Coordinates of C-alpha atoms and ligand atoms in Angstrom, one line a residue:
X1265 CA 0.0 0.0 0.0
X1266 CA 1.4 3.4 -0.9
X1267 CA 1.2 5.6 2.2
X1268 CA 0.3 9.3 1.5
X1269 CA -1.5 10.1 4.8
X1270 CA -0.8 9.0 8.3
X1271 CA -2.9 9.5 11.4
X1272 CA -1.5 9.1 14.9
X1273 CA -3.9 8.8 17.8
X1274 CA -2.3 10.2 21.0
X1275 CA -0.3 13.4 21.0
X1276 CA 1.9 12.6 24.0
X1277 CA 5.5 12.0 24.8
X1278 CA 5.7 9.3 22.1
X1279 CA 3.2 10.4 19.5
X1280 CA 4.4 14.0 19.3
X1281 CA 8.1 13.5 18.8
X1282 CA 7.8 10.3 16.8
X1283 CA 5.4 11.7 14.3
X1284 CA 7.3 15.0 14.1
X1285 CA 10.4 13.1 13.0
X1286 CA 8.5 10.8 10.6
X1287 CA 6.9 13.9 9.0
X1288 CA 10.2 15.7 8.8
X1289 CA 11.9 12.8 7.1
X1290 CA 8.9 12.1 4.7
X1291 CA 7.8 15.5 3.3
X1292 CA 5.6 13.7 0.8
X1293 CA 3.4 12.1 3.6
X1294 CA 0.8 14.2 5.4
X1295 CA 0.9 13.3 9.1
X1296 CA -1.9 14.3 11.4
X1297 CA -1.6 13.8 15.2
X1298 CA -5.0 13.7 16.9
X1299 CA -5.9 13.7 20.6
X1300 CA -9.1 14.0 22.7
X1301 CA -7.3 16.5 24.9
X1302 CA -8.1 19.9 23.4
X1303 CA -5.6 21.8 25.6
X1304 CA -2.8 19.5 24.6
X1305 CA -3.6 20.0 20.9
X1306 CA -3.8 23.7 21.4
X1307 CA -0.4 23.7 23.0
X1308 CA 1.0 21.7 20.1
X1309 CA -0.4 24.4 17.7
X1310 CA 0.9 27.3 19.8
X1311 CA 2.7 29.6 17.4
X1312 CA 5.4 30.1 20.0
X1313 CA 7.2 26.7 20.0
X1314 CA 8.5 27.2 23.5
X1315 CA 5.0 26.5 24.7
X1316 CA 4.8 23.0 23.3
X1317 CA 3.2 20.6 25.9
X1318 CA 6.4 18.6 26.0
X1319 CA 10.0 19.7 26.6
X1320 CA 12.5 17.7 24.6
X1321 CA 15.8 19.1 23.3
X1322 CA 15.5 19.6 19.5
X1323 CA 11.8 19.0 19.4
X1324 CA 10.6 22.6 19.0
X1325 CA 12.9 23.1 16.0
X1326 CA 11.6 20.0 14.2
X1327 CA 8.0 21.0 14.9
X1328 CA 8.5 24.5 13.7
X1329 CA 10.1 23.2 10.5
X1330 CA 7.3 20.8 9.7
X1331 CA 4.1 22.0 11.3
X1332 CA 1.6 23.4 8.9
X1333 CA 3.5 21.8 5.9
X1334 CA 2.9 18.1 6.4
X1335 CA 2.5 17.9 10.1
X1336 CA -0.8 18.8 11.7
X1337 CA -2.3 18.6 15.2
X1338 CA -6.0 18.2 15.6
X1339 CA -9.0 17.0 17.7
X1340 CA -10.9 15.9 14.5
X1341 CA -10.1 12.3 15.2
X1342 CA -12.7 10.6 12.9
X1343 CA -11.7 12.7 9.9
X1344 CA -8.0 12.0 10.3
X1345 CA -8.7 8.2 10.7
X1346 CA -10.9 8.0 7.7
X1347 CA -8.5 9.9 5.3
X1348 CA -5.4 8.0 6.3
X1349 CA -4.0 4.7 5.0
X1350 CA -1.9 4.1 8.1
X1351 CA -2.9 4.7 11.7
X1352 CA -0.6 4.7 14.7
X1353 CA -2.1 4.0 18.1
X1354 CA 0.1 5.9 20.6
X1355 CA -2.2 6.4 23.6
X1356 CA -1.3 5.8 27.2
X1357 CA -1.4 2.3 28.7
X1358 CA -1.1 2.9 32.4
X1359 CA -1.2 0.4 35.2
X1360 CA -4.8 -0.6 36.0
X1361 CA -6.2 1.2 39.1
X1362 CA -9.3 -0.9 39.5
X1363 CA -10.7 -4.4 39.1
X1364 CA -8.9 -7.5 38.0
X1365 CA -5.1 -6.9 37.7
X1366 CA -5.4 -3.7 39.7
X1367 CA -1.9 -2.3 40.4
X1368 CA -0.3 -4.8 38.0
X1369 CA -1.8 -5.2 34.6
X1370 CA -1.8 -2.6 31.8
X1371 CA -5.1 -0.7 31.4
X1372 CA -6.0 -1.3 27.8
X1373 CA -9.2 0.7 27.7
X1374 CA -7.7 3.6 25.8
X1375 CA -6.3 1.3 23.2
X1376 CA -9.6 -0.5 22.8
X1377 CA -11.4 2.8 22.5
X1378 CA -9.1 3.6 19.6
X1379 CA -9.7 0.3 17.9
X1380 CA -13.5 0.8 18.2
X1381 CA -13.2 4.3 17.0
X1382 CA -11.3 3.1 13.9
X1383 CA -13.8 0.3 13.4
X1384 CA -16.6 2.8 13.5
X1385 CA -15.3 5.3 11.0
X1386 CA -13.0 3.5 8.6
X1387 CA -14.4 3.2 5.0
X1388 CA -11.2 2.1 3.3
X1389 CA -8.5 -0.5 4.1
X1390 CA -6.0 0.5 6.8
X1391 CA -2.7 -0.5 8.3
X1392 CA -3.0 -0.2 12.1
X1393 CA 0.3 0.2 13.9
X1394 CA 0.6 -0.4 17.7
X1395 CA 3.0 2.2 18.9
X1396 CA 1.9 2.1 22.5
X1397 CA 3.6 -0.5 24.7
X1398 CA 1.2 -3.4 25.0
X1399 CA 1.1 -6.8 26.7
X1400 CA 2.1 -9.7 24.5
X1401 CA -0.9 -10.9 22.4
X1402 CA -2.8 -7.5 22.4
X1403 CA -2.8 -7.4 18.6
X1404 CA -5.2 -10.3 18.8
X1405 CA -7.8 -8.2 20.7
X1406 CA -7.4 -5.3 18.3
X1407 CA -7.7 -7.6 15.3
X1408 CA -10.8 -9.2 16.8
X1409 CA -12.5 -5.8 17.2
X1410 CA -11.5 -4.6 13.7
X1411 CA -12.5 -7.9 12.0
X1412 CA -16.0 -7.8 13.4
X1413 CA -17.3 -4.5 12.1
X1414 CA -19.6 -6.1 9.5
X1415 CA -18.0 -4.0 6.7
X1416 CA -15.5 -5.4 4.1
X1417 CA -12.8 -2.9 5.2
X1418 CA -9.5 -4.8 5.6
X1419 CA -7.1 -4.1 8.5
X1420 CA -3.5 -5.2 8.8
X1421 CA -2.1 -4.9 12.3
X1422 CA 1.6 -4.3 13.0
X1423 CA 3.5 -3.9 16.2
X1424 CA 6.1 -1.2 16.1
X1425 CA 7.1 -0.5 19.7
X1426 CA 9.0 2.7 20.5
X1427 CA 12.4 2.7 22.2
X1428 CA 13.1 6.4 22.6
X1429 CA 14.0 7.7 26.0
X1430 CA 12.8 11.0 27.2
X1431 CA 15.3 13.8 27.3
X1432 CA 17.0 12.3 24.3
X1433 CA 13.9 11.5 22.2
X1434 CA 14.9 13.4 19.1
X1435 CA 18.4 12.0 19.0
X1436 CA 17.0 8.5 19.7
X1437 CA 14.5 8.8 16.9
X1438 CA 17.0 10.2 14.4
X1439 CA 19.6 7.5 15.2
X1440 CA 17.8 4.5 16.6
X1441 CA 19.7 1.4 17.5
X1442 CA 17.0 -0.5 15.7
X1443 CA 13.4 -0.1 14.5
X1444 CA 11.3 -3.1 15.3
X1445 CA 8.3 -4.1 13.2
X1446 CA 6.2 -7.2 14.0
X1447 CA 3.5 -8.4 11.7
X1448 CA 2.0 -11.0 9.5
X1449 CA 1.4 -9.2 6.2
X1450 CA 4.7 -8.7 4.3
X1451 CA 3.1 -5.8 2.3
X1452 CA 2.1 -4.0 5.5
X1453 CA 5.5 -4.5 7.0
X1454 CA 7.2 -3.2 3.9
X1455 CA 4.9 -0.1 3.8
X1456 CA 5.9 0.8 7.3
X1457 CA 9.6 -0.1 6.8
X1458 CA 9.7 2.2 3.8
X1459 CA 8.7 5.1 6.0
X1460 CA 11.5 4.5 8.4
X1461 CA 13.7 3.7 5.4
X1462 CA 13.8 7.4 4.6
X1463 CA 16.4 7.8 7.3
X1464 CA 17.1 4.5 9.0
X1465 CA 19.6 2.1 7.3
X1466 CA 17.8 -1.1 6.2
X1467 CA 19.9 -3.5 8.3
X1468 CA 18.6 -1.6 11.4
X1469 CA 15.0 -2.3 10.6
X1470 CA 14.2 -5.6 12.3
X1471 CA 11.2 -7.6 11.2
X1472 CA 9.7 -10.3 13.5
X1473 CA 6.4 -11.9 14.2
X1474 CA 3.8 -9.7 16.2
X1475 CA 4.2 -11.5 19.5
X1476 CA 8.0 -11.3 19.5
X1477 CA 7.8 -7.6 18.8
X1478 CA 5.3 -7.0 21.6
X1479 CA 7.2 -9.0 24.1
X1480 CA 10.6 -7.5 23.0
X1481 CA 9.4 -4.1 24.1
X1482 CA 8.5 -5.2 27.7
X1483 CA 11.7 -7.3 27.8
X1484 CA 13.9 -4.4 26.8
X1485 CA 12.5 -2.1 29.5
X1486 CA 12.8 -4.9 32.1
X1487 CA 16.4 -5.5 31.2
X1488 CA 17.3 -1.8 31.4
X1489 CA 15.5 -1.3 34.7
X1490 CA 17.1 -4.5 36.0
X1491 CA 20.6 -3.1 35.4
X1492 CA 19.7 0.0 37.5
X1493 CA 18.3 -2.1 40.3
X1494 CA 21.4 -4.3 40.1
X1495 CA 23.8 -1.4 40.5
X1496 CA 21.6 0.2 43.1
X1497 CA 21.7 -3.1 45.1
X1498 CA 25.5 -3.0 44.9
X1499 CA 25.4 0.7 46.0
X1500 CA 24.1 -0.3 49.4
X1501 CA 26.8 -2.9 49.8
X1502 CA 29.4 -0.2 48.8
X1503 CA 28.3 2.0 51.6
X1504 CA 29.0 -0.7 54.1
X1505 CA 32.3 -1.7 52.7
X1506 CA 33.9 1.6 51.6
X1507 CA 33.9 0.5 48.0
X1508 CA 32.8 3.2 45.6
X1509 CA 29.8 2.3 43.4
X1510 CA 30.9 4.6 40.5
X1511 CA 34.3 2.9 40.5
X1512 CA 32.7 -0.5 40.6
X1513 CA 30.4 0.5 37.7
X1514 CA 33.3 1.7 35.6
X1515 CA 35.3 -1.5 36.3
X1516 CA 32.5 -3.9 35.4
X1517 CA 31.3 -1.7 32.5
X1518 CA 34.6 -2.0 30.7
X1519 CA 33.9 -5.7 30.3
X1520 CA 32.5 -5.7 26.8
X1521 CA 30.1 -8.4 27.8
X1522 CA 28.5 -6.1 30.4
X1523 CA 29.0 -2.7 28.7
X1524 CA 29.0 0.8 30.4
X1525 CA 25.4 2.0 29.9
X1526 CA 22.6 2.0 32.5
X1527 CA 25.0 1.4 35.4
X1528 CA 24.6 4.8 37.0
X1529 CA 23.5 4.3 40.6
X1530 CA 20.8 6.7 41.7
X1531 CA 18.0 7.5 44.2
X1532 CA 15.9 5.1 42.1
X1533 CA 14.5 5.0 38.6
X1534 CA 11.3 6.8 37.7
X1535 CA 9.4 7.5 34.5
X1536 CA 6.1 6.4 33.2
X1537 CA 7.2 3.1 31.8
X1538 CA 9.8 1.0 33.7
X1539 CA 7.6 0.2 36.7
X1540 CA 4.4 -0.1 34.6
X1541 CA 6.0 -2.4 32.1
X1542 CA 7.7 -4.7 34.6
X1543 CA 4.5 -4.9 36.7
X1544 CA 2.7 -5.9 33.4
X1545 CA 5.4 -8.5 32.7
X1546 CA 5.0 -9.9 36.2
X1547 CA 1.2 -10.0 35.8
X1548 CA 1.5 -11.8 32.4
X1549 CA 3.9 -14.4 33.8
X1550 CA 1.6 -15.0 36.8
X1551 CA -1.4 -15.4 34.5
X1552 CA 0.5 -18.3 32.9
X1553 CA 1.4 -19.7 36.3
X1554 CA 5.0 -18.9 35.8
X1555 CA 5.6 -17.8 39.4
X1556 CA 9.4 -18.1 39.4
X1557 CA 9.6 -15.8 36.4
X1558 CA 7.2 -13.4 38.0
X1559 CA 9.1 -13.3 41.3
X1560 CA 12.4 -12.7 39.5
X1561 CA 11.2 -9.6 37.7
X1562 CA 9.2 -8.3 40.6
X1563 CA 12.4 -8.0 42.6
X1564 CA 13.5 -5.2 40.3
X1565 CA 10.6 -3.1 41.5
X1566 CA 11.0 -4.1 45.1
X1567 CA 14.7 -3.1 45.1
X1568 CA 13.8 0.2 43.4
X1569 CA 11.2 1.1 46.1
X1570 CA 13.8 0.1 48.7
X1571 CA 16.4 2.5 47.1
X1572 CA 14.0 5.5 47.3
X1573 CA 13.0 4.7 50.8
X1574 CA 16.5 4.2 52.1
X1575 CA 17.6 7.6 50.6
X1576 CA 14.8 9.3 52.6
X1577 CA 15.6 7.3 55.7
X1578 CA 19.3 8.1 55.5
X1579 CA 18.5 11.8 55.2
X1580 CA 16.3 11.7 58.2
X1581 CA 18.7 9.8 60.4
X1582 CA 21.6 12.0 59.4
X1583 CA 19.5 15.1 60.4
X1584 CA 19.6 13.8 64.0
X1585 CA 16.5 11.6 63.4
X1586 CA 14.1 14.4 62.8
X1587 CA 13.2 16.6 59.9
X1588 CA 10.0 18.0 61.6
X1589 CA 9.8 21.8 60.9
X1590 CA 13.1 21.7 59.0
X1591 CA 13.5 23.1 55.5
X1592 CA 14.8 20.6 53.0
X1593 CA 15.8 22.1 49.6
X1594 CA 15.2 19.8 46.6
X1595 CA 17.1 20.2 43.4
X1596 CA 15.0 18.6 40.7
X1597 CA 11.6 17.1 40.5
X1598 CA 11.6 15.6 37.0
X1599 CA 12.3 11.8 36.7
X1600 CA 15.5 12.5 34.8
X1601 CA 17.2 15.6 33.2
X1602 CA 16.1 17.3 30.1
X1603 CA 12.4 16.5 30.4
X1604 CA 9.5 18.2 32.1
X1605 CA 8.0 14.7 32.8
X1606 CA 7.5 13.8 36.4
X1607 CA 5.6 10.5 36.2
X1608 CA 6.8 8.1 38.9
X1609 CA 9.7 10.4 39.7
X1610 CA 11.7 9.3 42.7
X1611 CA 11.4 12.9 44.0
X1612 CA 7.6 12.4 44.6
X1613 CA 8.1 9.4 46.8
X1614 CA 11.1 10.8 48.7
X1615 CA 9.1 14.1 49.3
X1616 CA 6.1 12.1 50.5
X1617 CA 8.2 10.2 53.0
X1618 CA 9.8 13.4 54.3
X1619 CA 6.4 15.1 54.6
X1620 CA 5.1 12.3 56.7
X1621 CA 7.9 13.4 59.1
X1622 CA 6.7 17.0 58.9
X1623 CA 9.5 18.4 56.8
X1624 CA 9.1 21.6 54.8
X1625 CA 10.3 21.2 51.2
X1626 CA 11.3 23.9 48.8
X1627 CA 11.9 22.6 45.3
X1628 CA 13.7 24.1 42.3
X1629 CA 13.4 22.3 38.9
X1630 CA 14.2 24.1 35.7
X1631 CA 11.2 22.7 33.8
X1632 CA 8.6 21.6 36.4
X1633 CA 5.9 24.0 37.7
X1634 CA 4.6 24.2 41.3
X1635 CA 1.2 23.2 40.0
X1636 CA 2.6 19.9 38.6
X1637 CA 4.4 19.2 41.9
X1638 CA 1.3 19.7 43.9
X1639 CA -0.7 17.5 41.6
X1640 CA 1.9 14.7 41.8
X1641 CA 1.7 14.8 45.6
X1642 CA -2.1 15.1 45.7
X1643 CA -2.3 12.1 43.4
X1644 CA -0.8 10.0 46.2
X1645 CA -3.7 10.9 48.6
X1646 CA -1.4 10.8 51.6
X1647 CA -2.6 14.2 53.0
X1648 CA -5.0 17.0 52.0
X1649 CA -4.2 19.4 49.1
X1650 CA -4.0 22.3 51.6
X1651 CA -1.4 20.4 53.6
X1652 CA 0.7 19.6 50.6
X1653 CA 0.6 23.2 49.3
X1654 CA 1.6 24.5 52.8
X1655 CA 4.5 22.0 53.1
X1656 CA 5.9 22.0 49.6
X1657 CA 6.6 25.1 47.5
X1658 CA 8.4 25.5 44.2
X1659 CA 10.8 28.4 43.9
X1660 CA 11.9 30.5 41.0
X1661 CA 15.6 30.1 41.6
X1662 CA 17.7 27.4 43.2
X1663 CA 19.2 29.9 45.7
X1664 CA 15.7 30.6 47.1
X1665 CA 15.1 26.9 47.5
X1666 CA 18.3 26.4 49.4
X1667 CA 18.5 29.6 51.5
X1668 CA 18.1 28.7 55.2
X1669 CA 17.8 25.0 54.4
X1670 CA 19.1 22.3 56.7
X1671 CA 19.8 20.0 53.8
X1672 CA 19.9 19.8 50.0
X1673 CA 18.6 16.7 48.3
X1674 CA 19.6 16.3 44.6
X1675 CA 16.8 14.4 43.0
X1676 CA 17.5 15.0 39.2
X1677 CA 20.8 15.1 37.4
X1678 CA 20.2 18.4 35.6
X1679 CA 23.6 19.7 34.3
X1680 CA 23.1 23.2 35.6
X1681 CA 23.1 22.0 39.2
X1682 CA 26.9 21.3 38.9
X1683 CA 27.5 24.9 37.9
X1684 CA 25.8 26.7 40.8
X1685 CA 27.7 29.0 43.2
X1686 CA 28.0 26.3 45.9
X1687 CA 30.1 28.6 48.2
X1688 CA 27.2 31.1 48.2
X1689 CA 24.7 28.2 48.8
X1690 CA 26.9 27.0 51.8
X1691 CA 27.0 30.5 53.3
X1692 CA 23.2 30.8 53.2
X1693 CA 22.3 27.4 54.6
X1694 CA 21.9 26.3 58.2
X1695 CA 25.0 24.6 59.7
X1696 CA 26.0 21.8 59.5
X1697 CA 25.0 22.1 55.9
X1698 CA 24.1 18.7 54.5
X1699 CA 24.1 17.6 50.8
X1700 CA 22.4 14.3 49.9
X1701 CA 23.4 13.8 46.3
X1702 CA 20.9 11.2 44.9
X1703 CA 22.6 11.4 41.5
X1704 CA 26.3 11.5 42.4
X1705 CA 26.8 14.6 40.3
X1706 CA 28.8 16.8 42.7
X1707 CA 32.5 16.4 43.6
X1708 CA 32.7 15.0 47.1
X1709 CA 36.1 16.5 48.1
X1710 CA 35.2 19.9 46.6
X1711 CA 32.0 20.0 48.6
X1712 CA 33.7 18.9 51.8
X1713 CA 36.4 21.5 51.3
X1714 CA 33.7 24.2 51.2
X1715 CA 32.4 22.9 54.5
X1716 CA 29.5 20.8 53.4
X1717 CA 28.6 17.4 55.0
X1718 CA 28.3 15.5 51.8
X1719 CA 26.8 12.1 51.2
X1720 CA 25.9 10.4 48.0
X1721 CA 24.8 7.0 46.7
X1722 CA 27.1 4.0 47.1
X1723 CA 30.2 5.9 48.3
Ligands
NAD3021 P1 1.0 10.3 27.1 O1 0.1 10.1 28.3 O2 2.0 11.3 27.1 O3 0.1 10.5 25.8 C1 -1.0 9.7 25.4 C2 -2.0 10.6 24.8 O4 -3.1 9.8 24.3 C3 -2.7 11.6 25.7 O5 -2.5 12.9 25.3 C4 -4.2 11.2 25.7 O6 -5.0 12.3 25.8 C5 -4.3 10.5 24.4 N1 -5.5 9.6 24.3 C6 -5.8 8.6 25.2 N2 -6.9 8.0 24.7 C7 -7.2 8.6 23.5 C8 -8.3 8.3 22.6 N3 -9.2 7.3 22.7 N4 -8.3 9.1 21.5 C9 -7.4 10.1 21.3 N5 -6.4 10.3 22.1 C10 -6.3 9.6 23.3 O7 1.7 8.8 26.9 P2 3.1 8.5 26.3 O8 4.2 8.8 27.3 O9 3.2 9.2 24.9 O10 3.0 7.0 26.1 C11 2.2 6.4 25.1 C12 2.6 4.9 25.0 O11 3.9 4.8 24.5 C13 2.5 4.1 26.2 O12 2.0 2.8 25.9 C14 3.9 4.0 26.7 O13 4.2 2.9 27.5 C15 4.7 4.0 25.4 N6 6.0 4.5 25.4 C16 6.3 5.6 26.1 C17 7.6 6.2 26.1 C18 8.0 7.4 26.8 O14 9.1 7.7 26.9 N7 7.0 8.2 27.4 C19 8.6 5.5 25.3 C20 8.3 4.4 24.7 C21 7.0 3.9 24.7
UGA3022 C1 13.0 4.2 29.1 C2 13.9 3.4 28.1 O1 15.3 3.8 28.2 C3 13.4 3.6 26.7 O2 14.2 2.8 25.8 C4 12.0 3.3 26.6 O3 11.5 3.5 25.3 C5 11.2 4.1 27.6 O4 11.7 3.8 28.9 C6 9.7 3.7 27.6 O5 9.3 2.6 27.2 O6 9.0 4.6 28.1 P1 12.9 6.7 29.9 O7 12.1 6.1 31.0 O8 12.3 7.9 29.1 O9 13.2 5.6 28.8 O10 14.3 7.2 30.4 P2 15.6 6.4 30.9 O11 16.8 7.1 30.4 O12 15.5 4.9 30.6 O13 15.6 6.6 32.5 C7 14.6 6.0 33.3 C8 15.0 6.2 34.7 O14 16.1 5.5 35.1 C9 15.3 7.6 35.1 O15 14.7 8.0 36.3 C10 16.8 7.7 35.1 O16 17.3 8.7 36.0 C11 17.1 6.3 35.7 N1 18.4 5.8 35.4 C12 18.8 5.6 34.1 C13 19.3 5.5 36.4 O17 19.0 5.7 37.6 N2 20.5 5.0 36.1 C14 20.9 4.8 34.8 O18 22.1 4.3 34.6 C15 20.0 5.1 33.8

């Protein structure tokens, strides 16, 4: 099938950047990204590209270059579906918060709604591309909905999981390690492969069956998260033995069989996907009665929760076992640098724990608003909205957050944190002035020479 028009349902962290790059590299294809969220679409259409709903280095430039030419953002979902030959489903697949599989399984209601929407309005044959991360065998359910519309419209279903990481999304999309396409119909696979072929070398476009493709996505995230939990487990042992986790990571990472990436010990991984995808994997394994498999992967999450908790506990015990009424300055709220995304950020859970101990928290994050921080905390339902807003406040500058603070907690590895005037910060903090570096980004001896009591992860 010759593709001239693409529709992407879901204008989020994946749909937006992915389609912007596809449109940019395929000027002959009209790409329309649709969403039910009017405010999000309005933000994507904002003439000032600094107001896009998502912050990603390089994204605004690509959107500015392509928007209005062959890239469009719209809430007219039915129209975009009907006119396109290829439809990407890129909606959210969060962990279920109700019913069977609550807290574990992926909630597929948004994906199913998309399938039903397509079934309702399509009048010509379509290729449906699963871009969302889905449990293995979801394509079966989508196919069953689309095959039972009573019309003779034909649908081919492909799995094309996305491997981009936030903060580096544009670079990851422009230079992917691989593009994965799972499907049955060779023609449909070739149609999609040719779109990526505009900029991705052919040998990096991997073609598999649908189930391998769906399962590879969950497996990739599980392996990446497992590396972080593995090094974080070792970090605790380092603290007891005077080994240094960064030195250990370097030493093992130089073994080409292990490799250096994803060995940075931290306060714990966050983000919208690692936890959700592993929980989903665990749920699927349990549903096939594979309890040893399920327990193995669940441990990655257990260790991650432990890491966040022990960071907060260490802070409290170091501050003489009480943080009640003390000001703690947080640097960073996003789950990693170079993004405004805060989903499952370690900062939220560490803050919640400190608030239970009646701390006052002032937060500076270069890209996260006070409103977002409040909504993250309110979402936990630990205390009232009034209490959260009284105890936690975002500040306009880092110096405001740290002035008069008993301790600094570094929660995100934003580069700018390293360049602050730490002498000034020291002079304005309560003494002893403690730094808890949850990302190991500052230089221990430099900080100690200034007078700080510095502690980091695994050192
Ligand atoms: P997101 O929440 O940022 O965006 C999803 C969008 O879909 C929202 O704007 C929502 O309004 C819209 N939507 C939901 N139902 C809809 C419907 N029926 N019709 C139209 N729009 C609808 O989510 P995201 O981070 O972009 O993730 C999307 C999927 O991609 C998830 O399955 C996720 O696991 C996967 N993924 C995410 C990342 C990442 O870095 N965020 C990377 C790879 C894969
Ligand atoms: C991750 C994967 O890296 C992507 O390949 C995948 O597409 C995506 O999930 C997804 O499916 O959503 P992302 O969560 O955006 O991407 O970002 P990562 O760079 O993987 O970081 C995740 C978390 O792990 C962050 O909190 C980060 O700070 C932490 N991390 C990462 C560490 O603590 N140590 C490391 O060495 C690496």
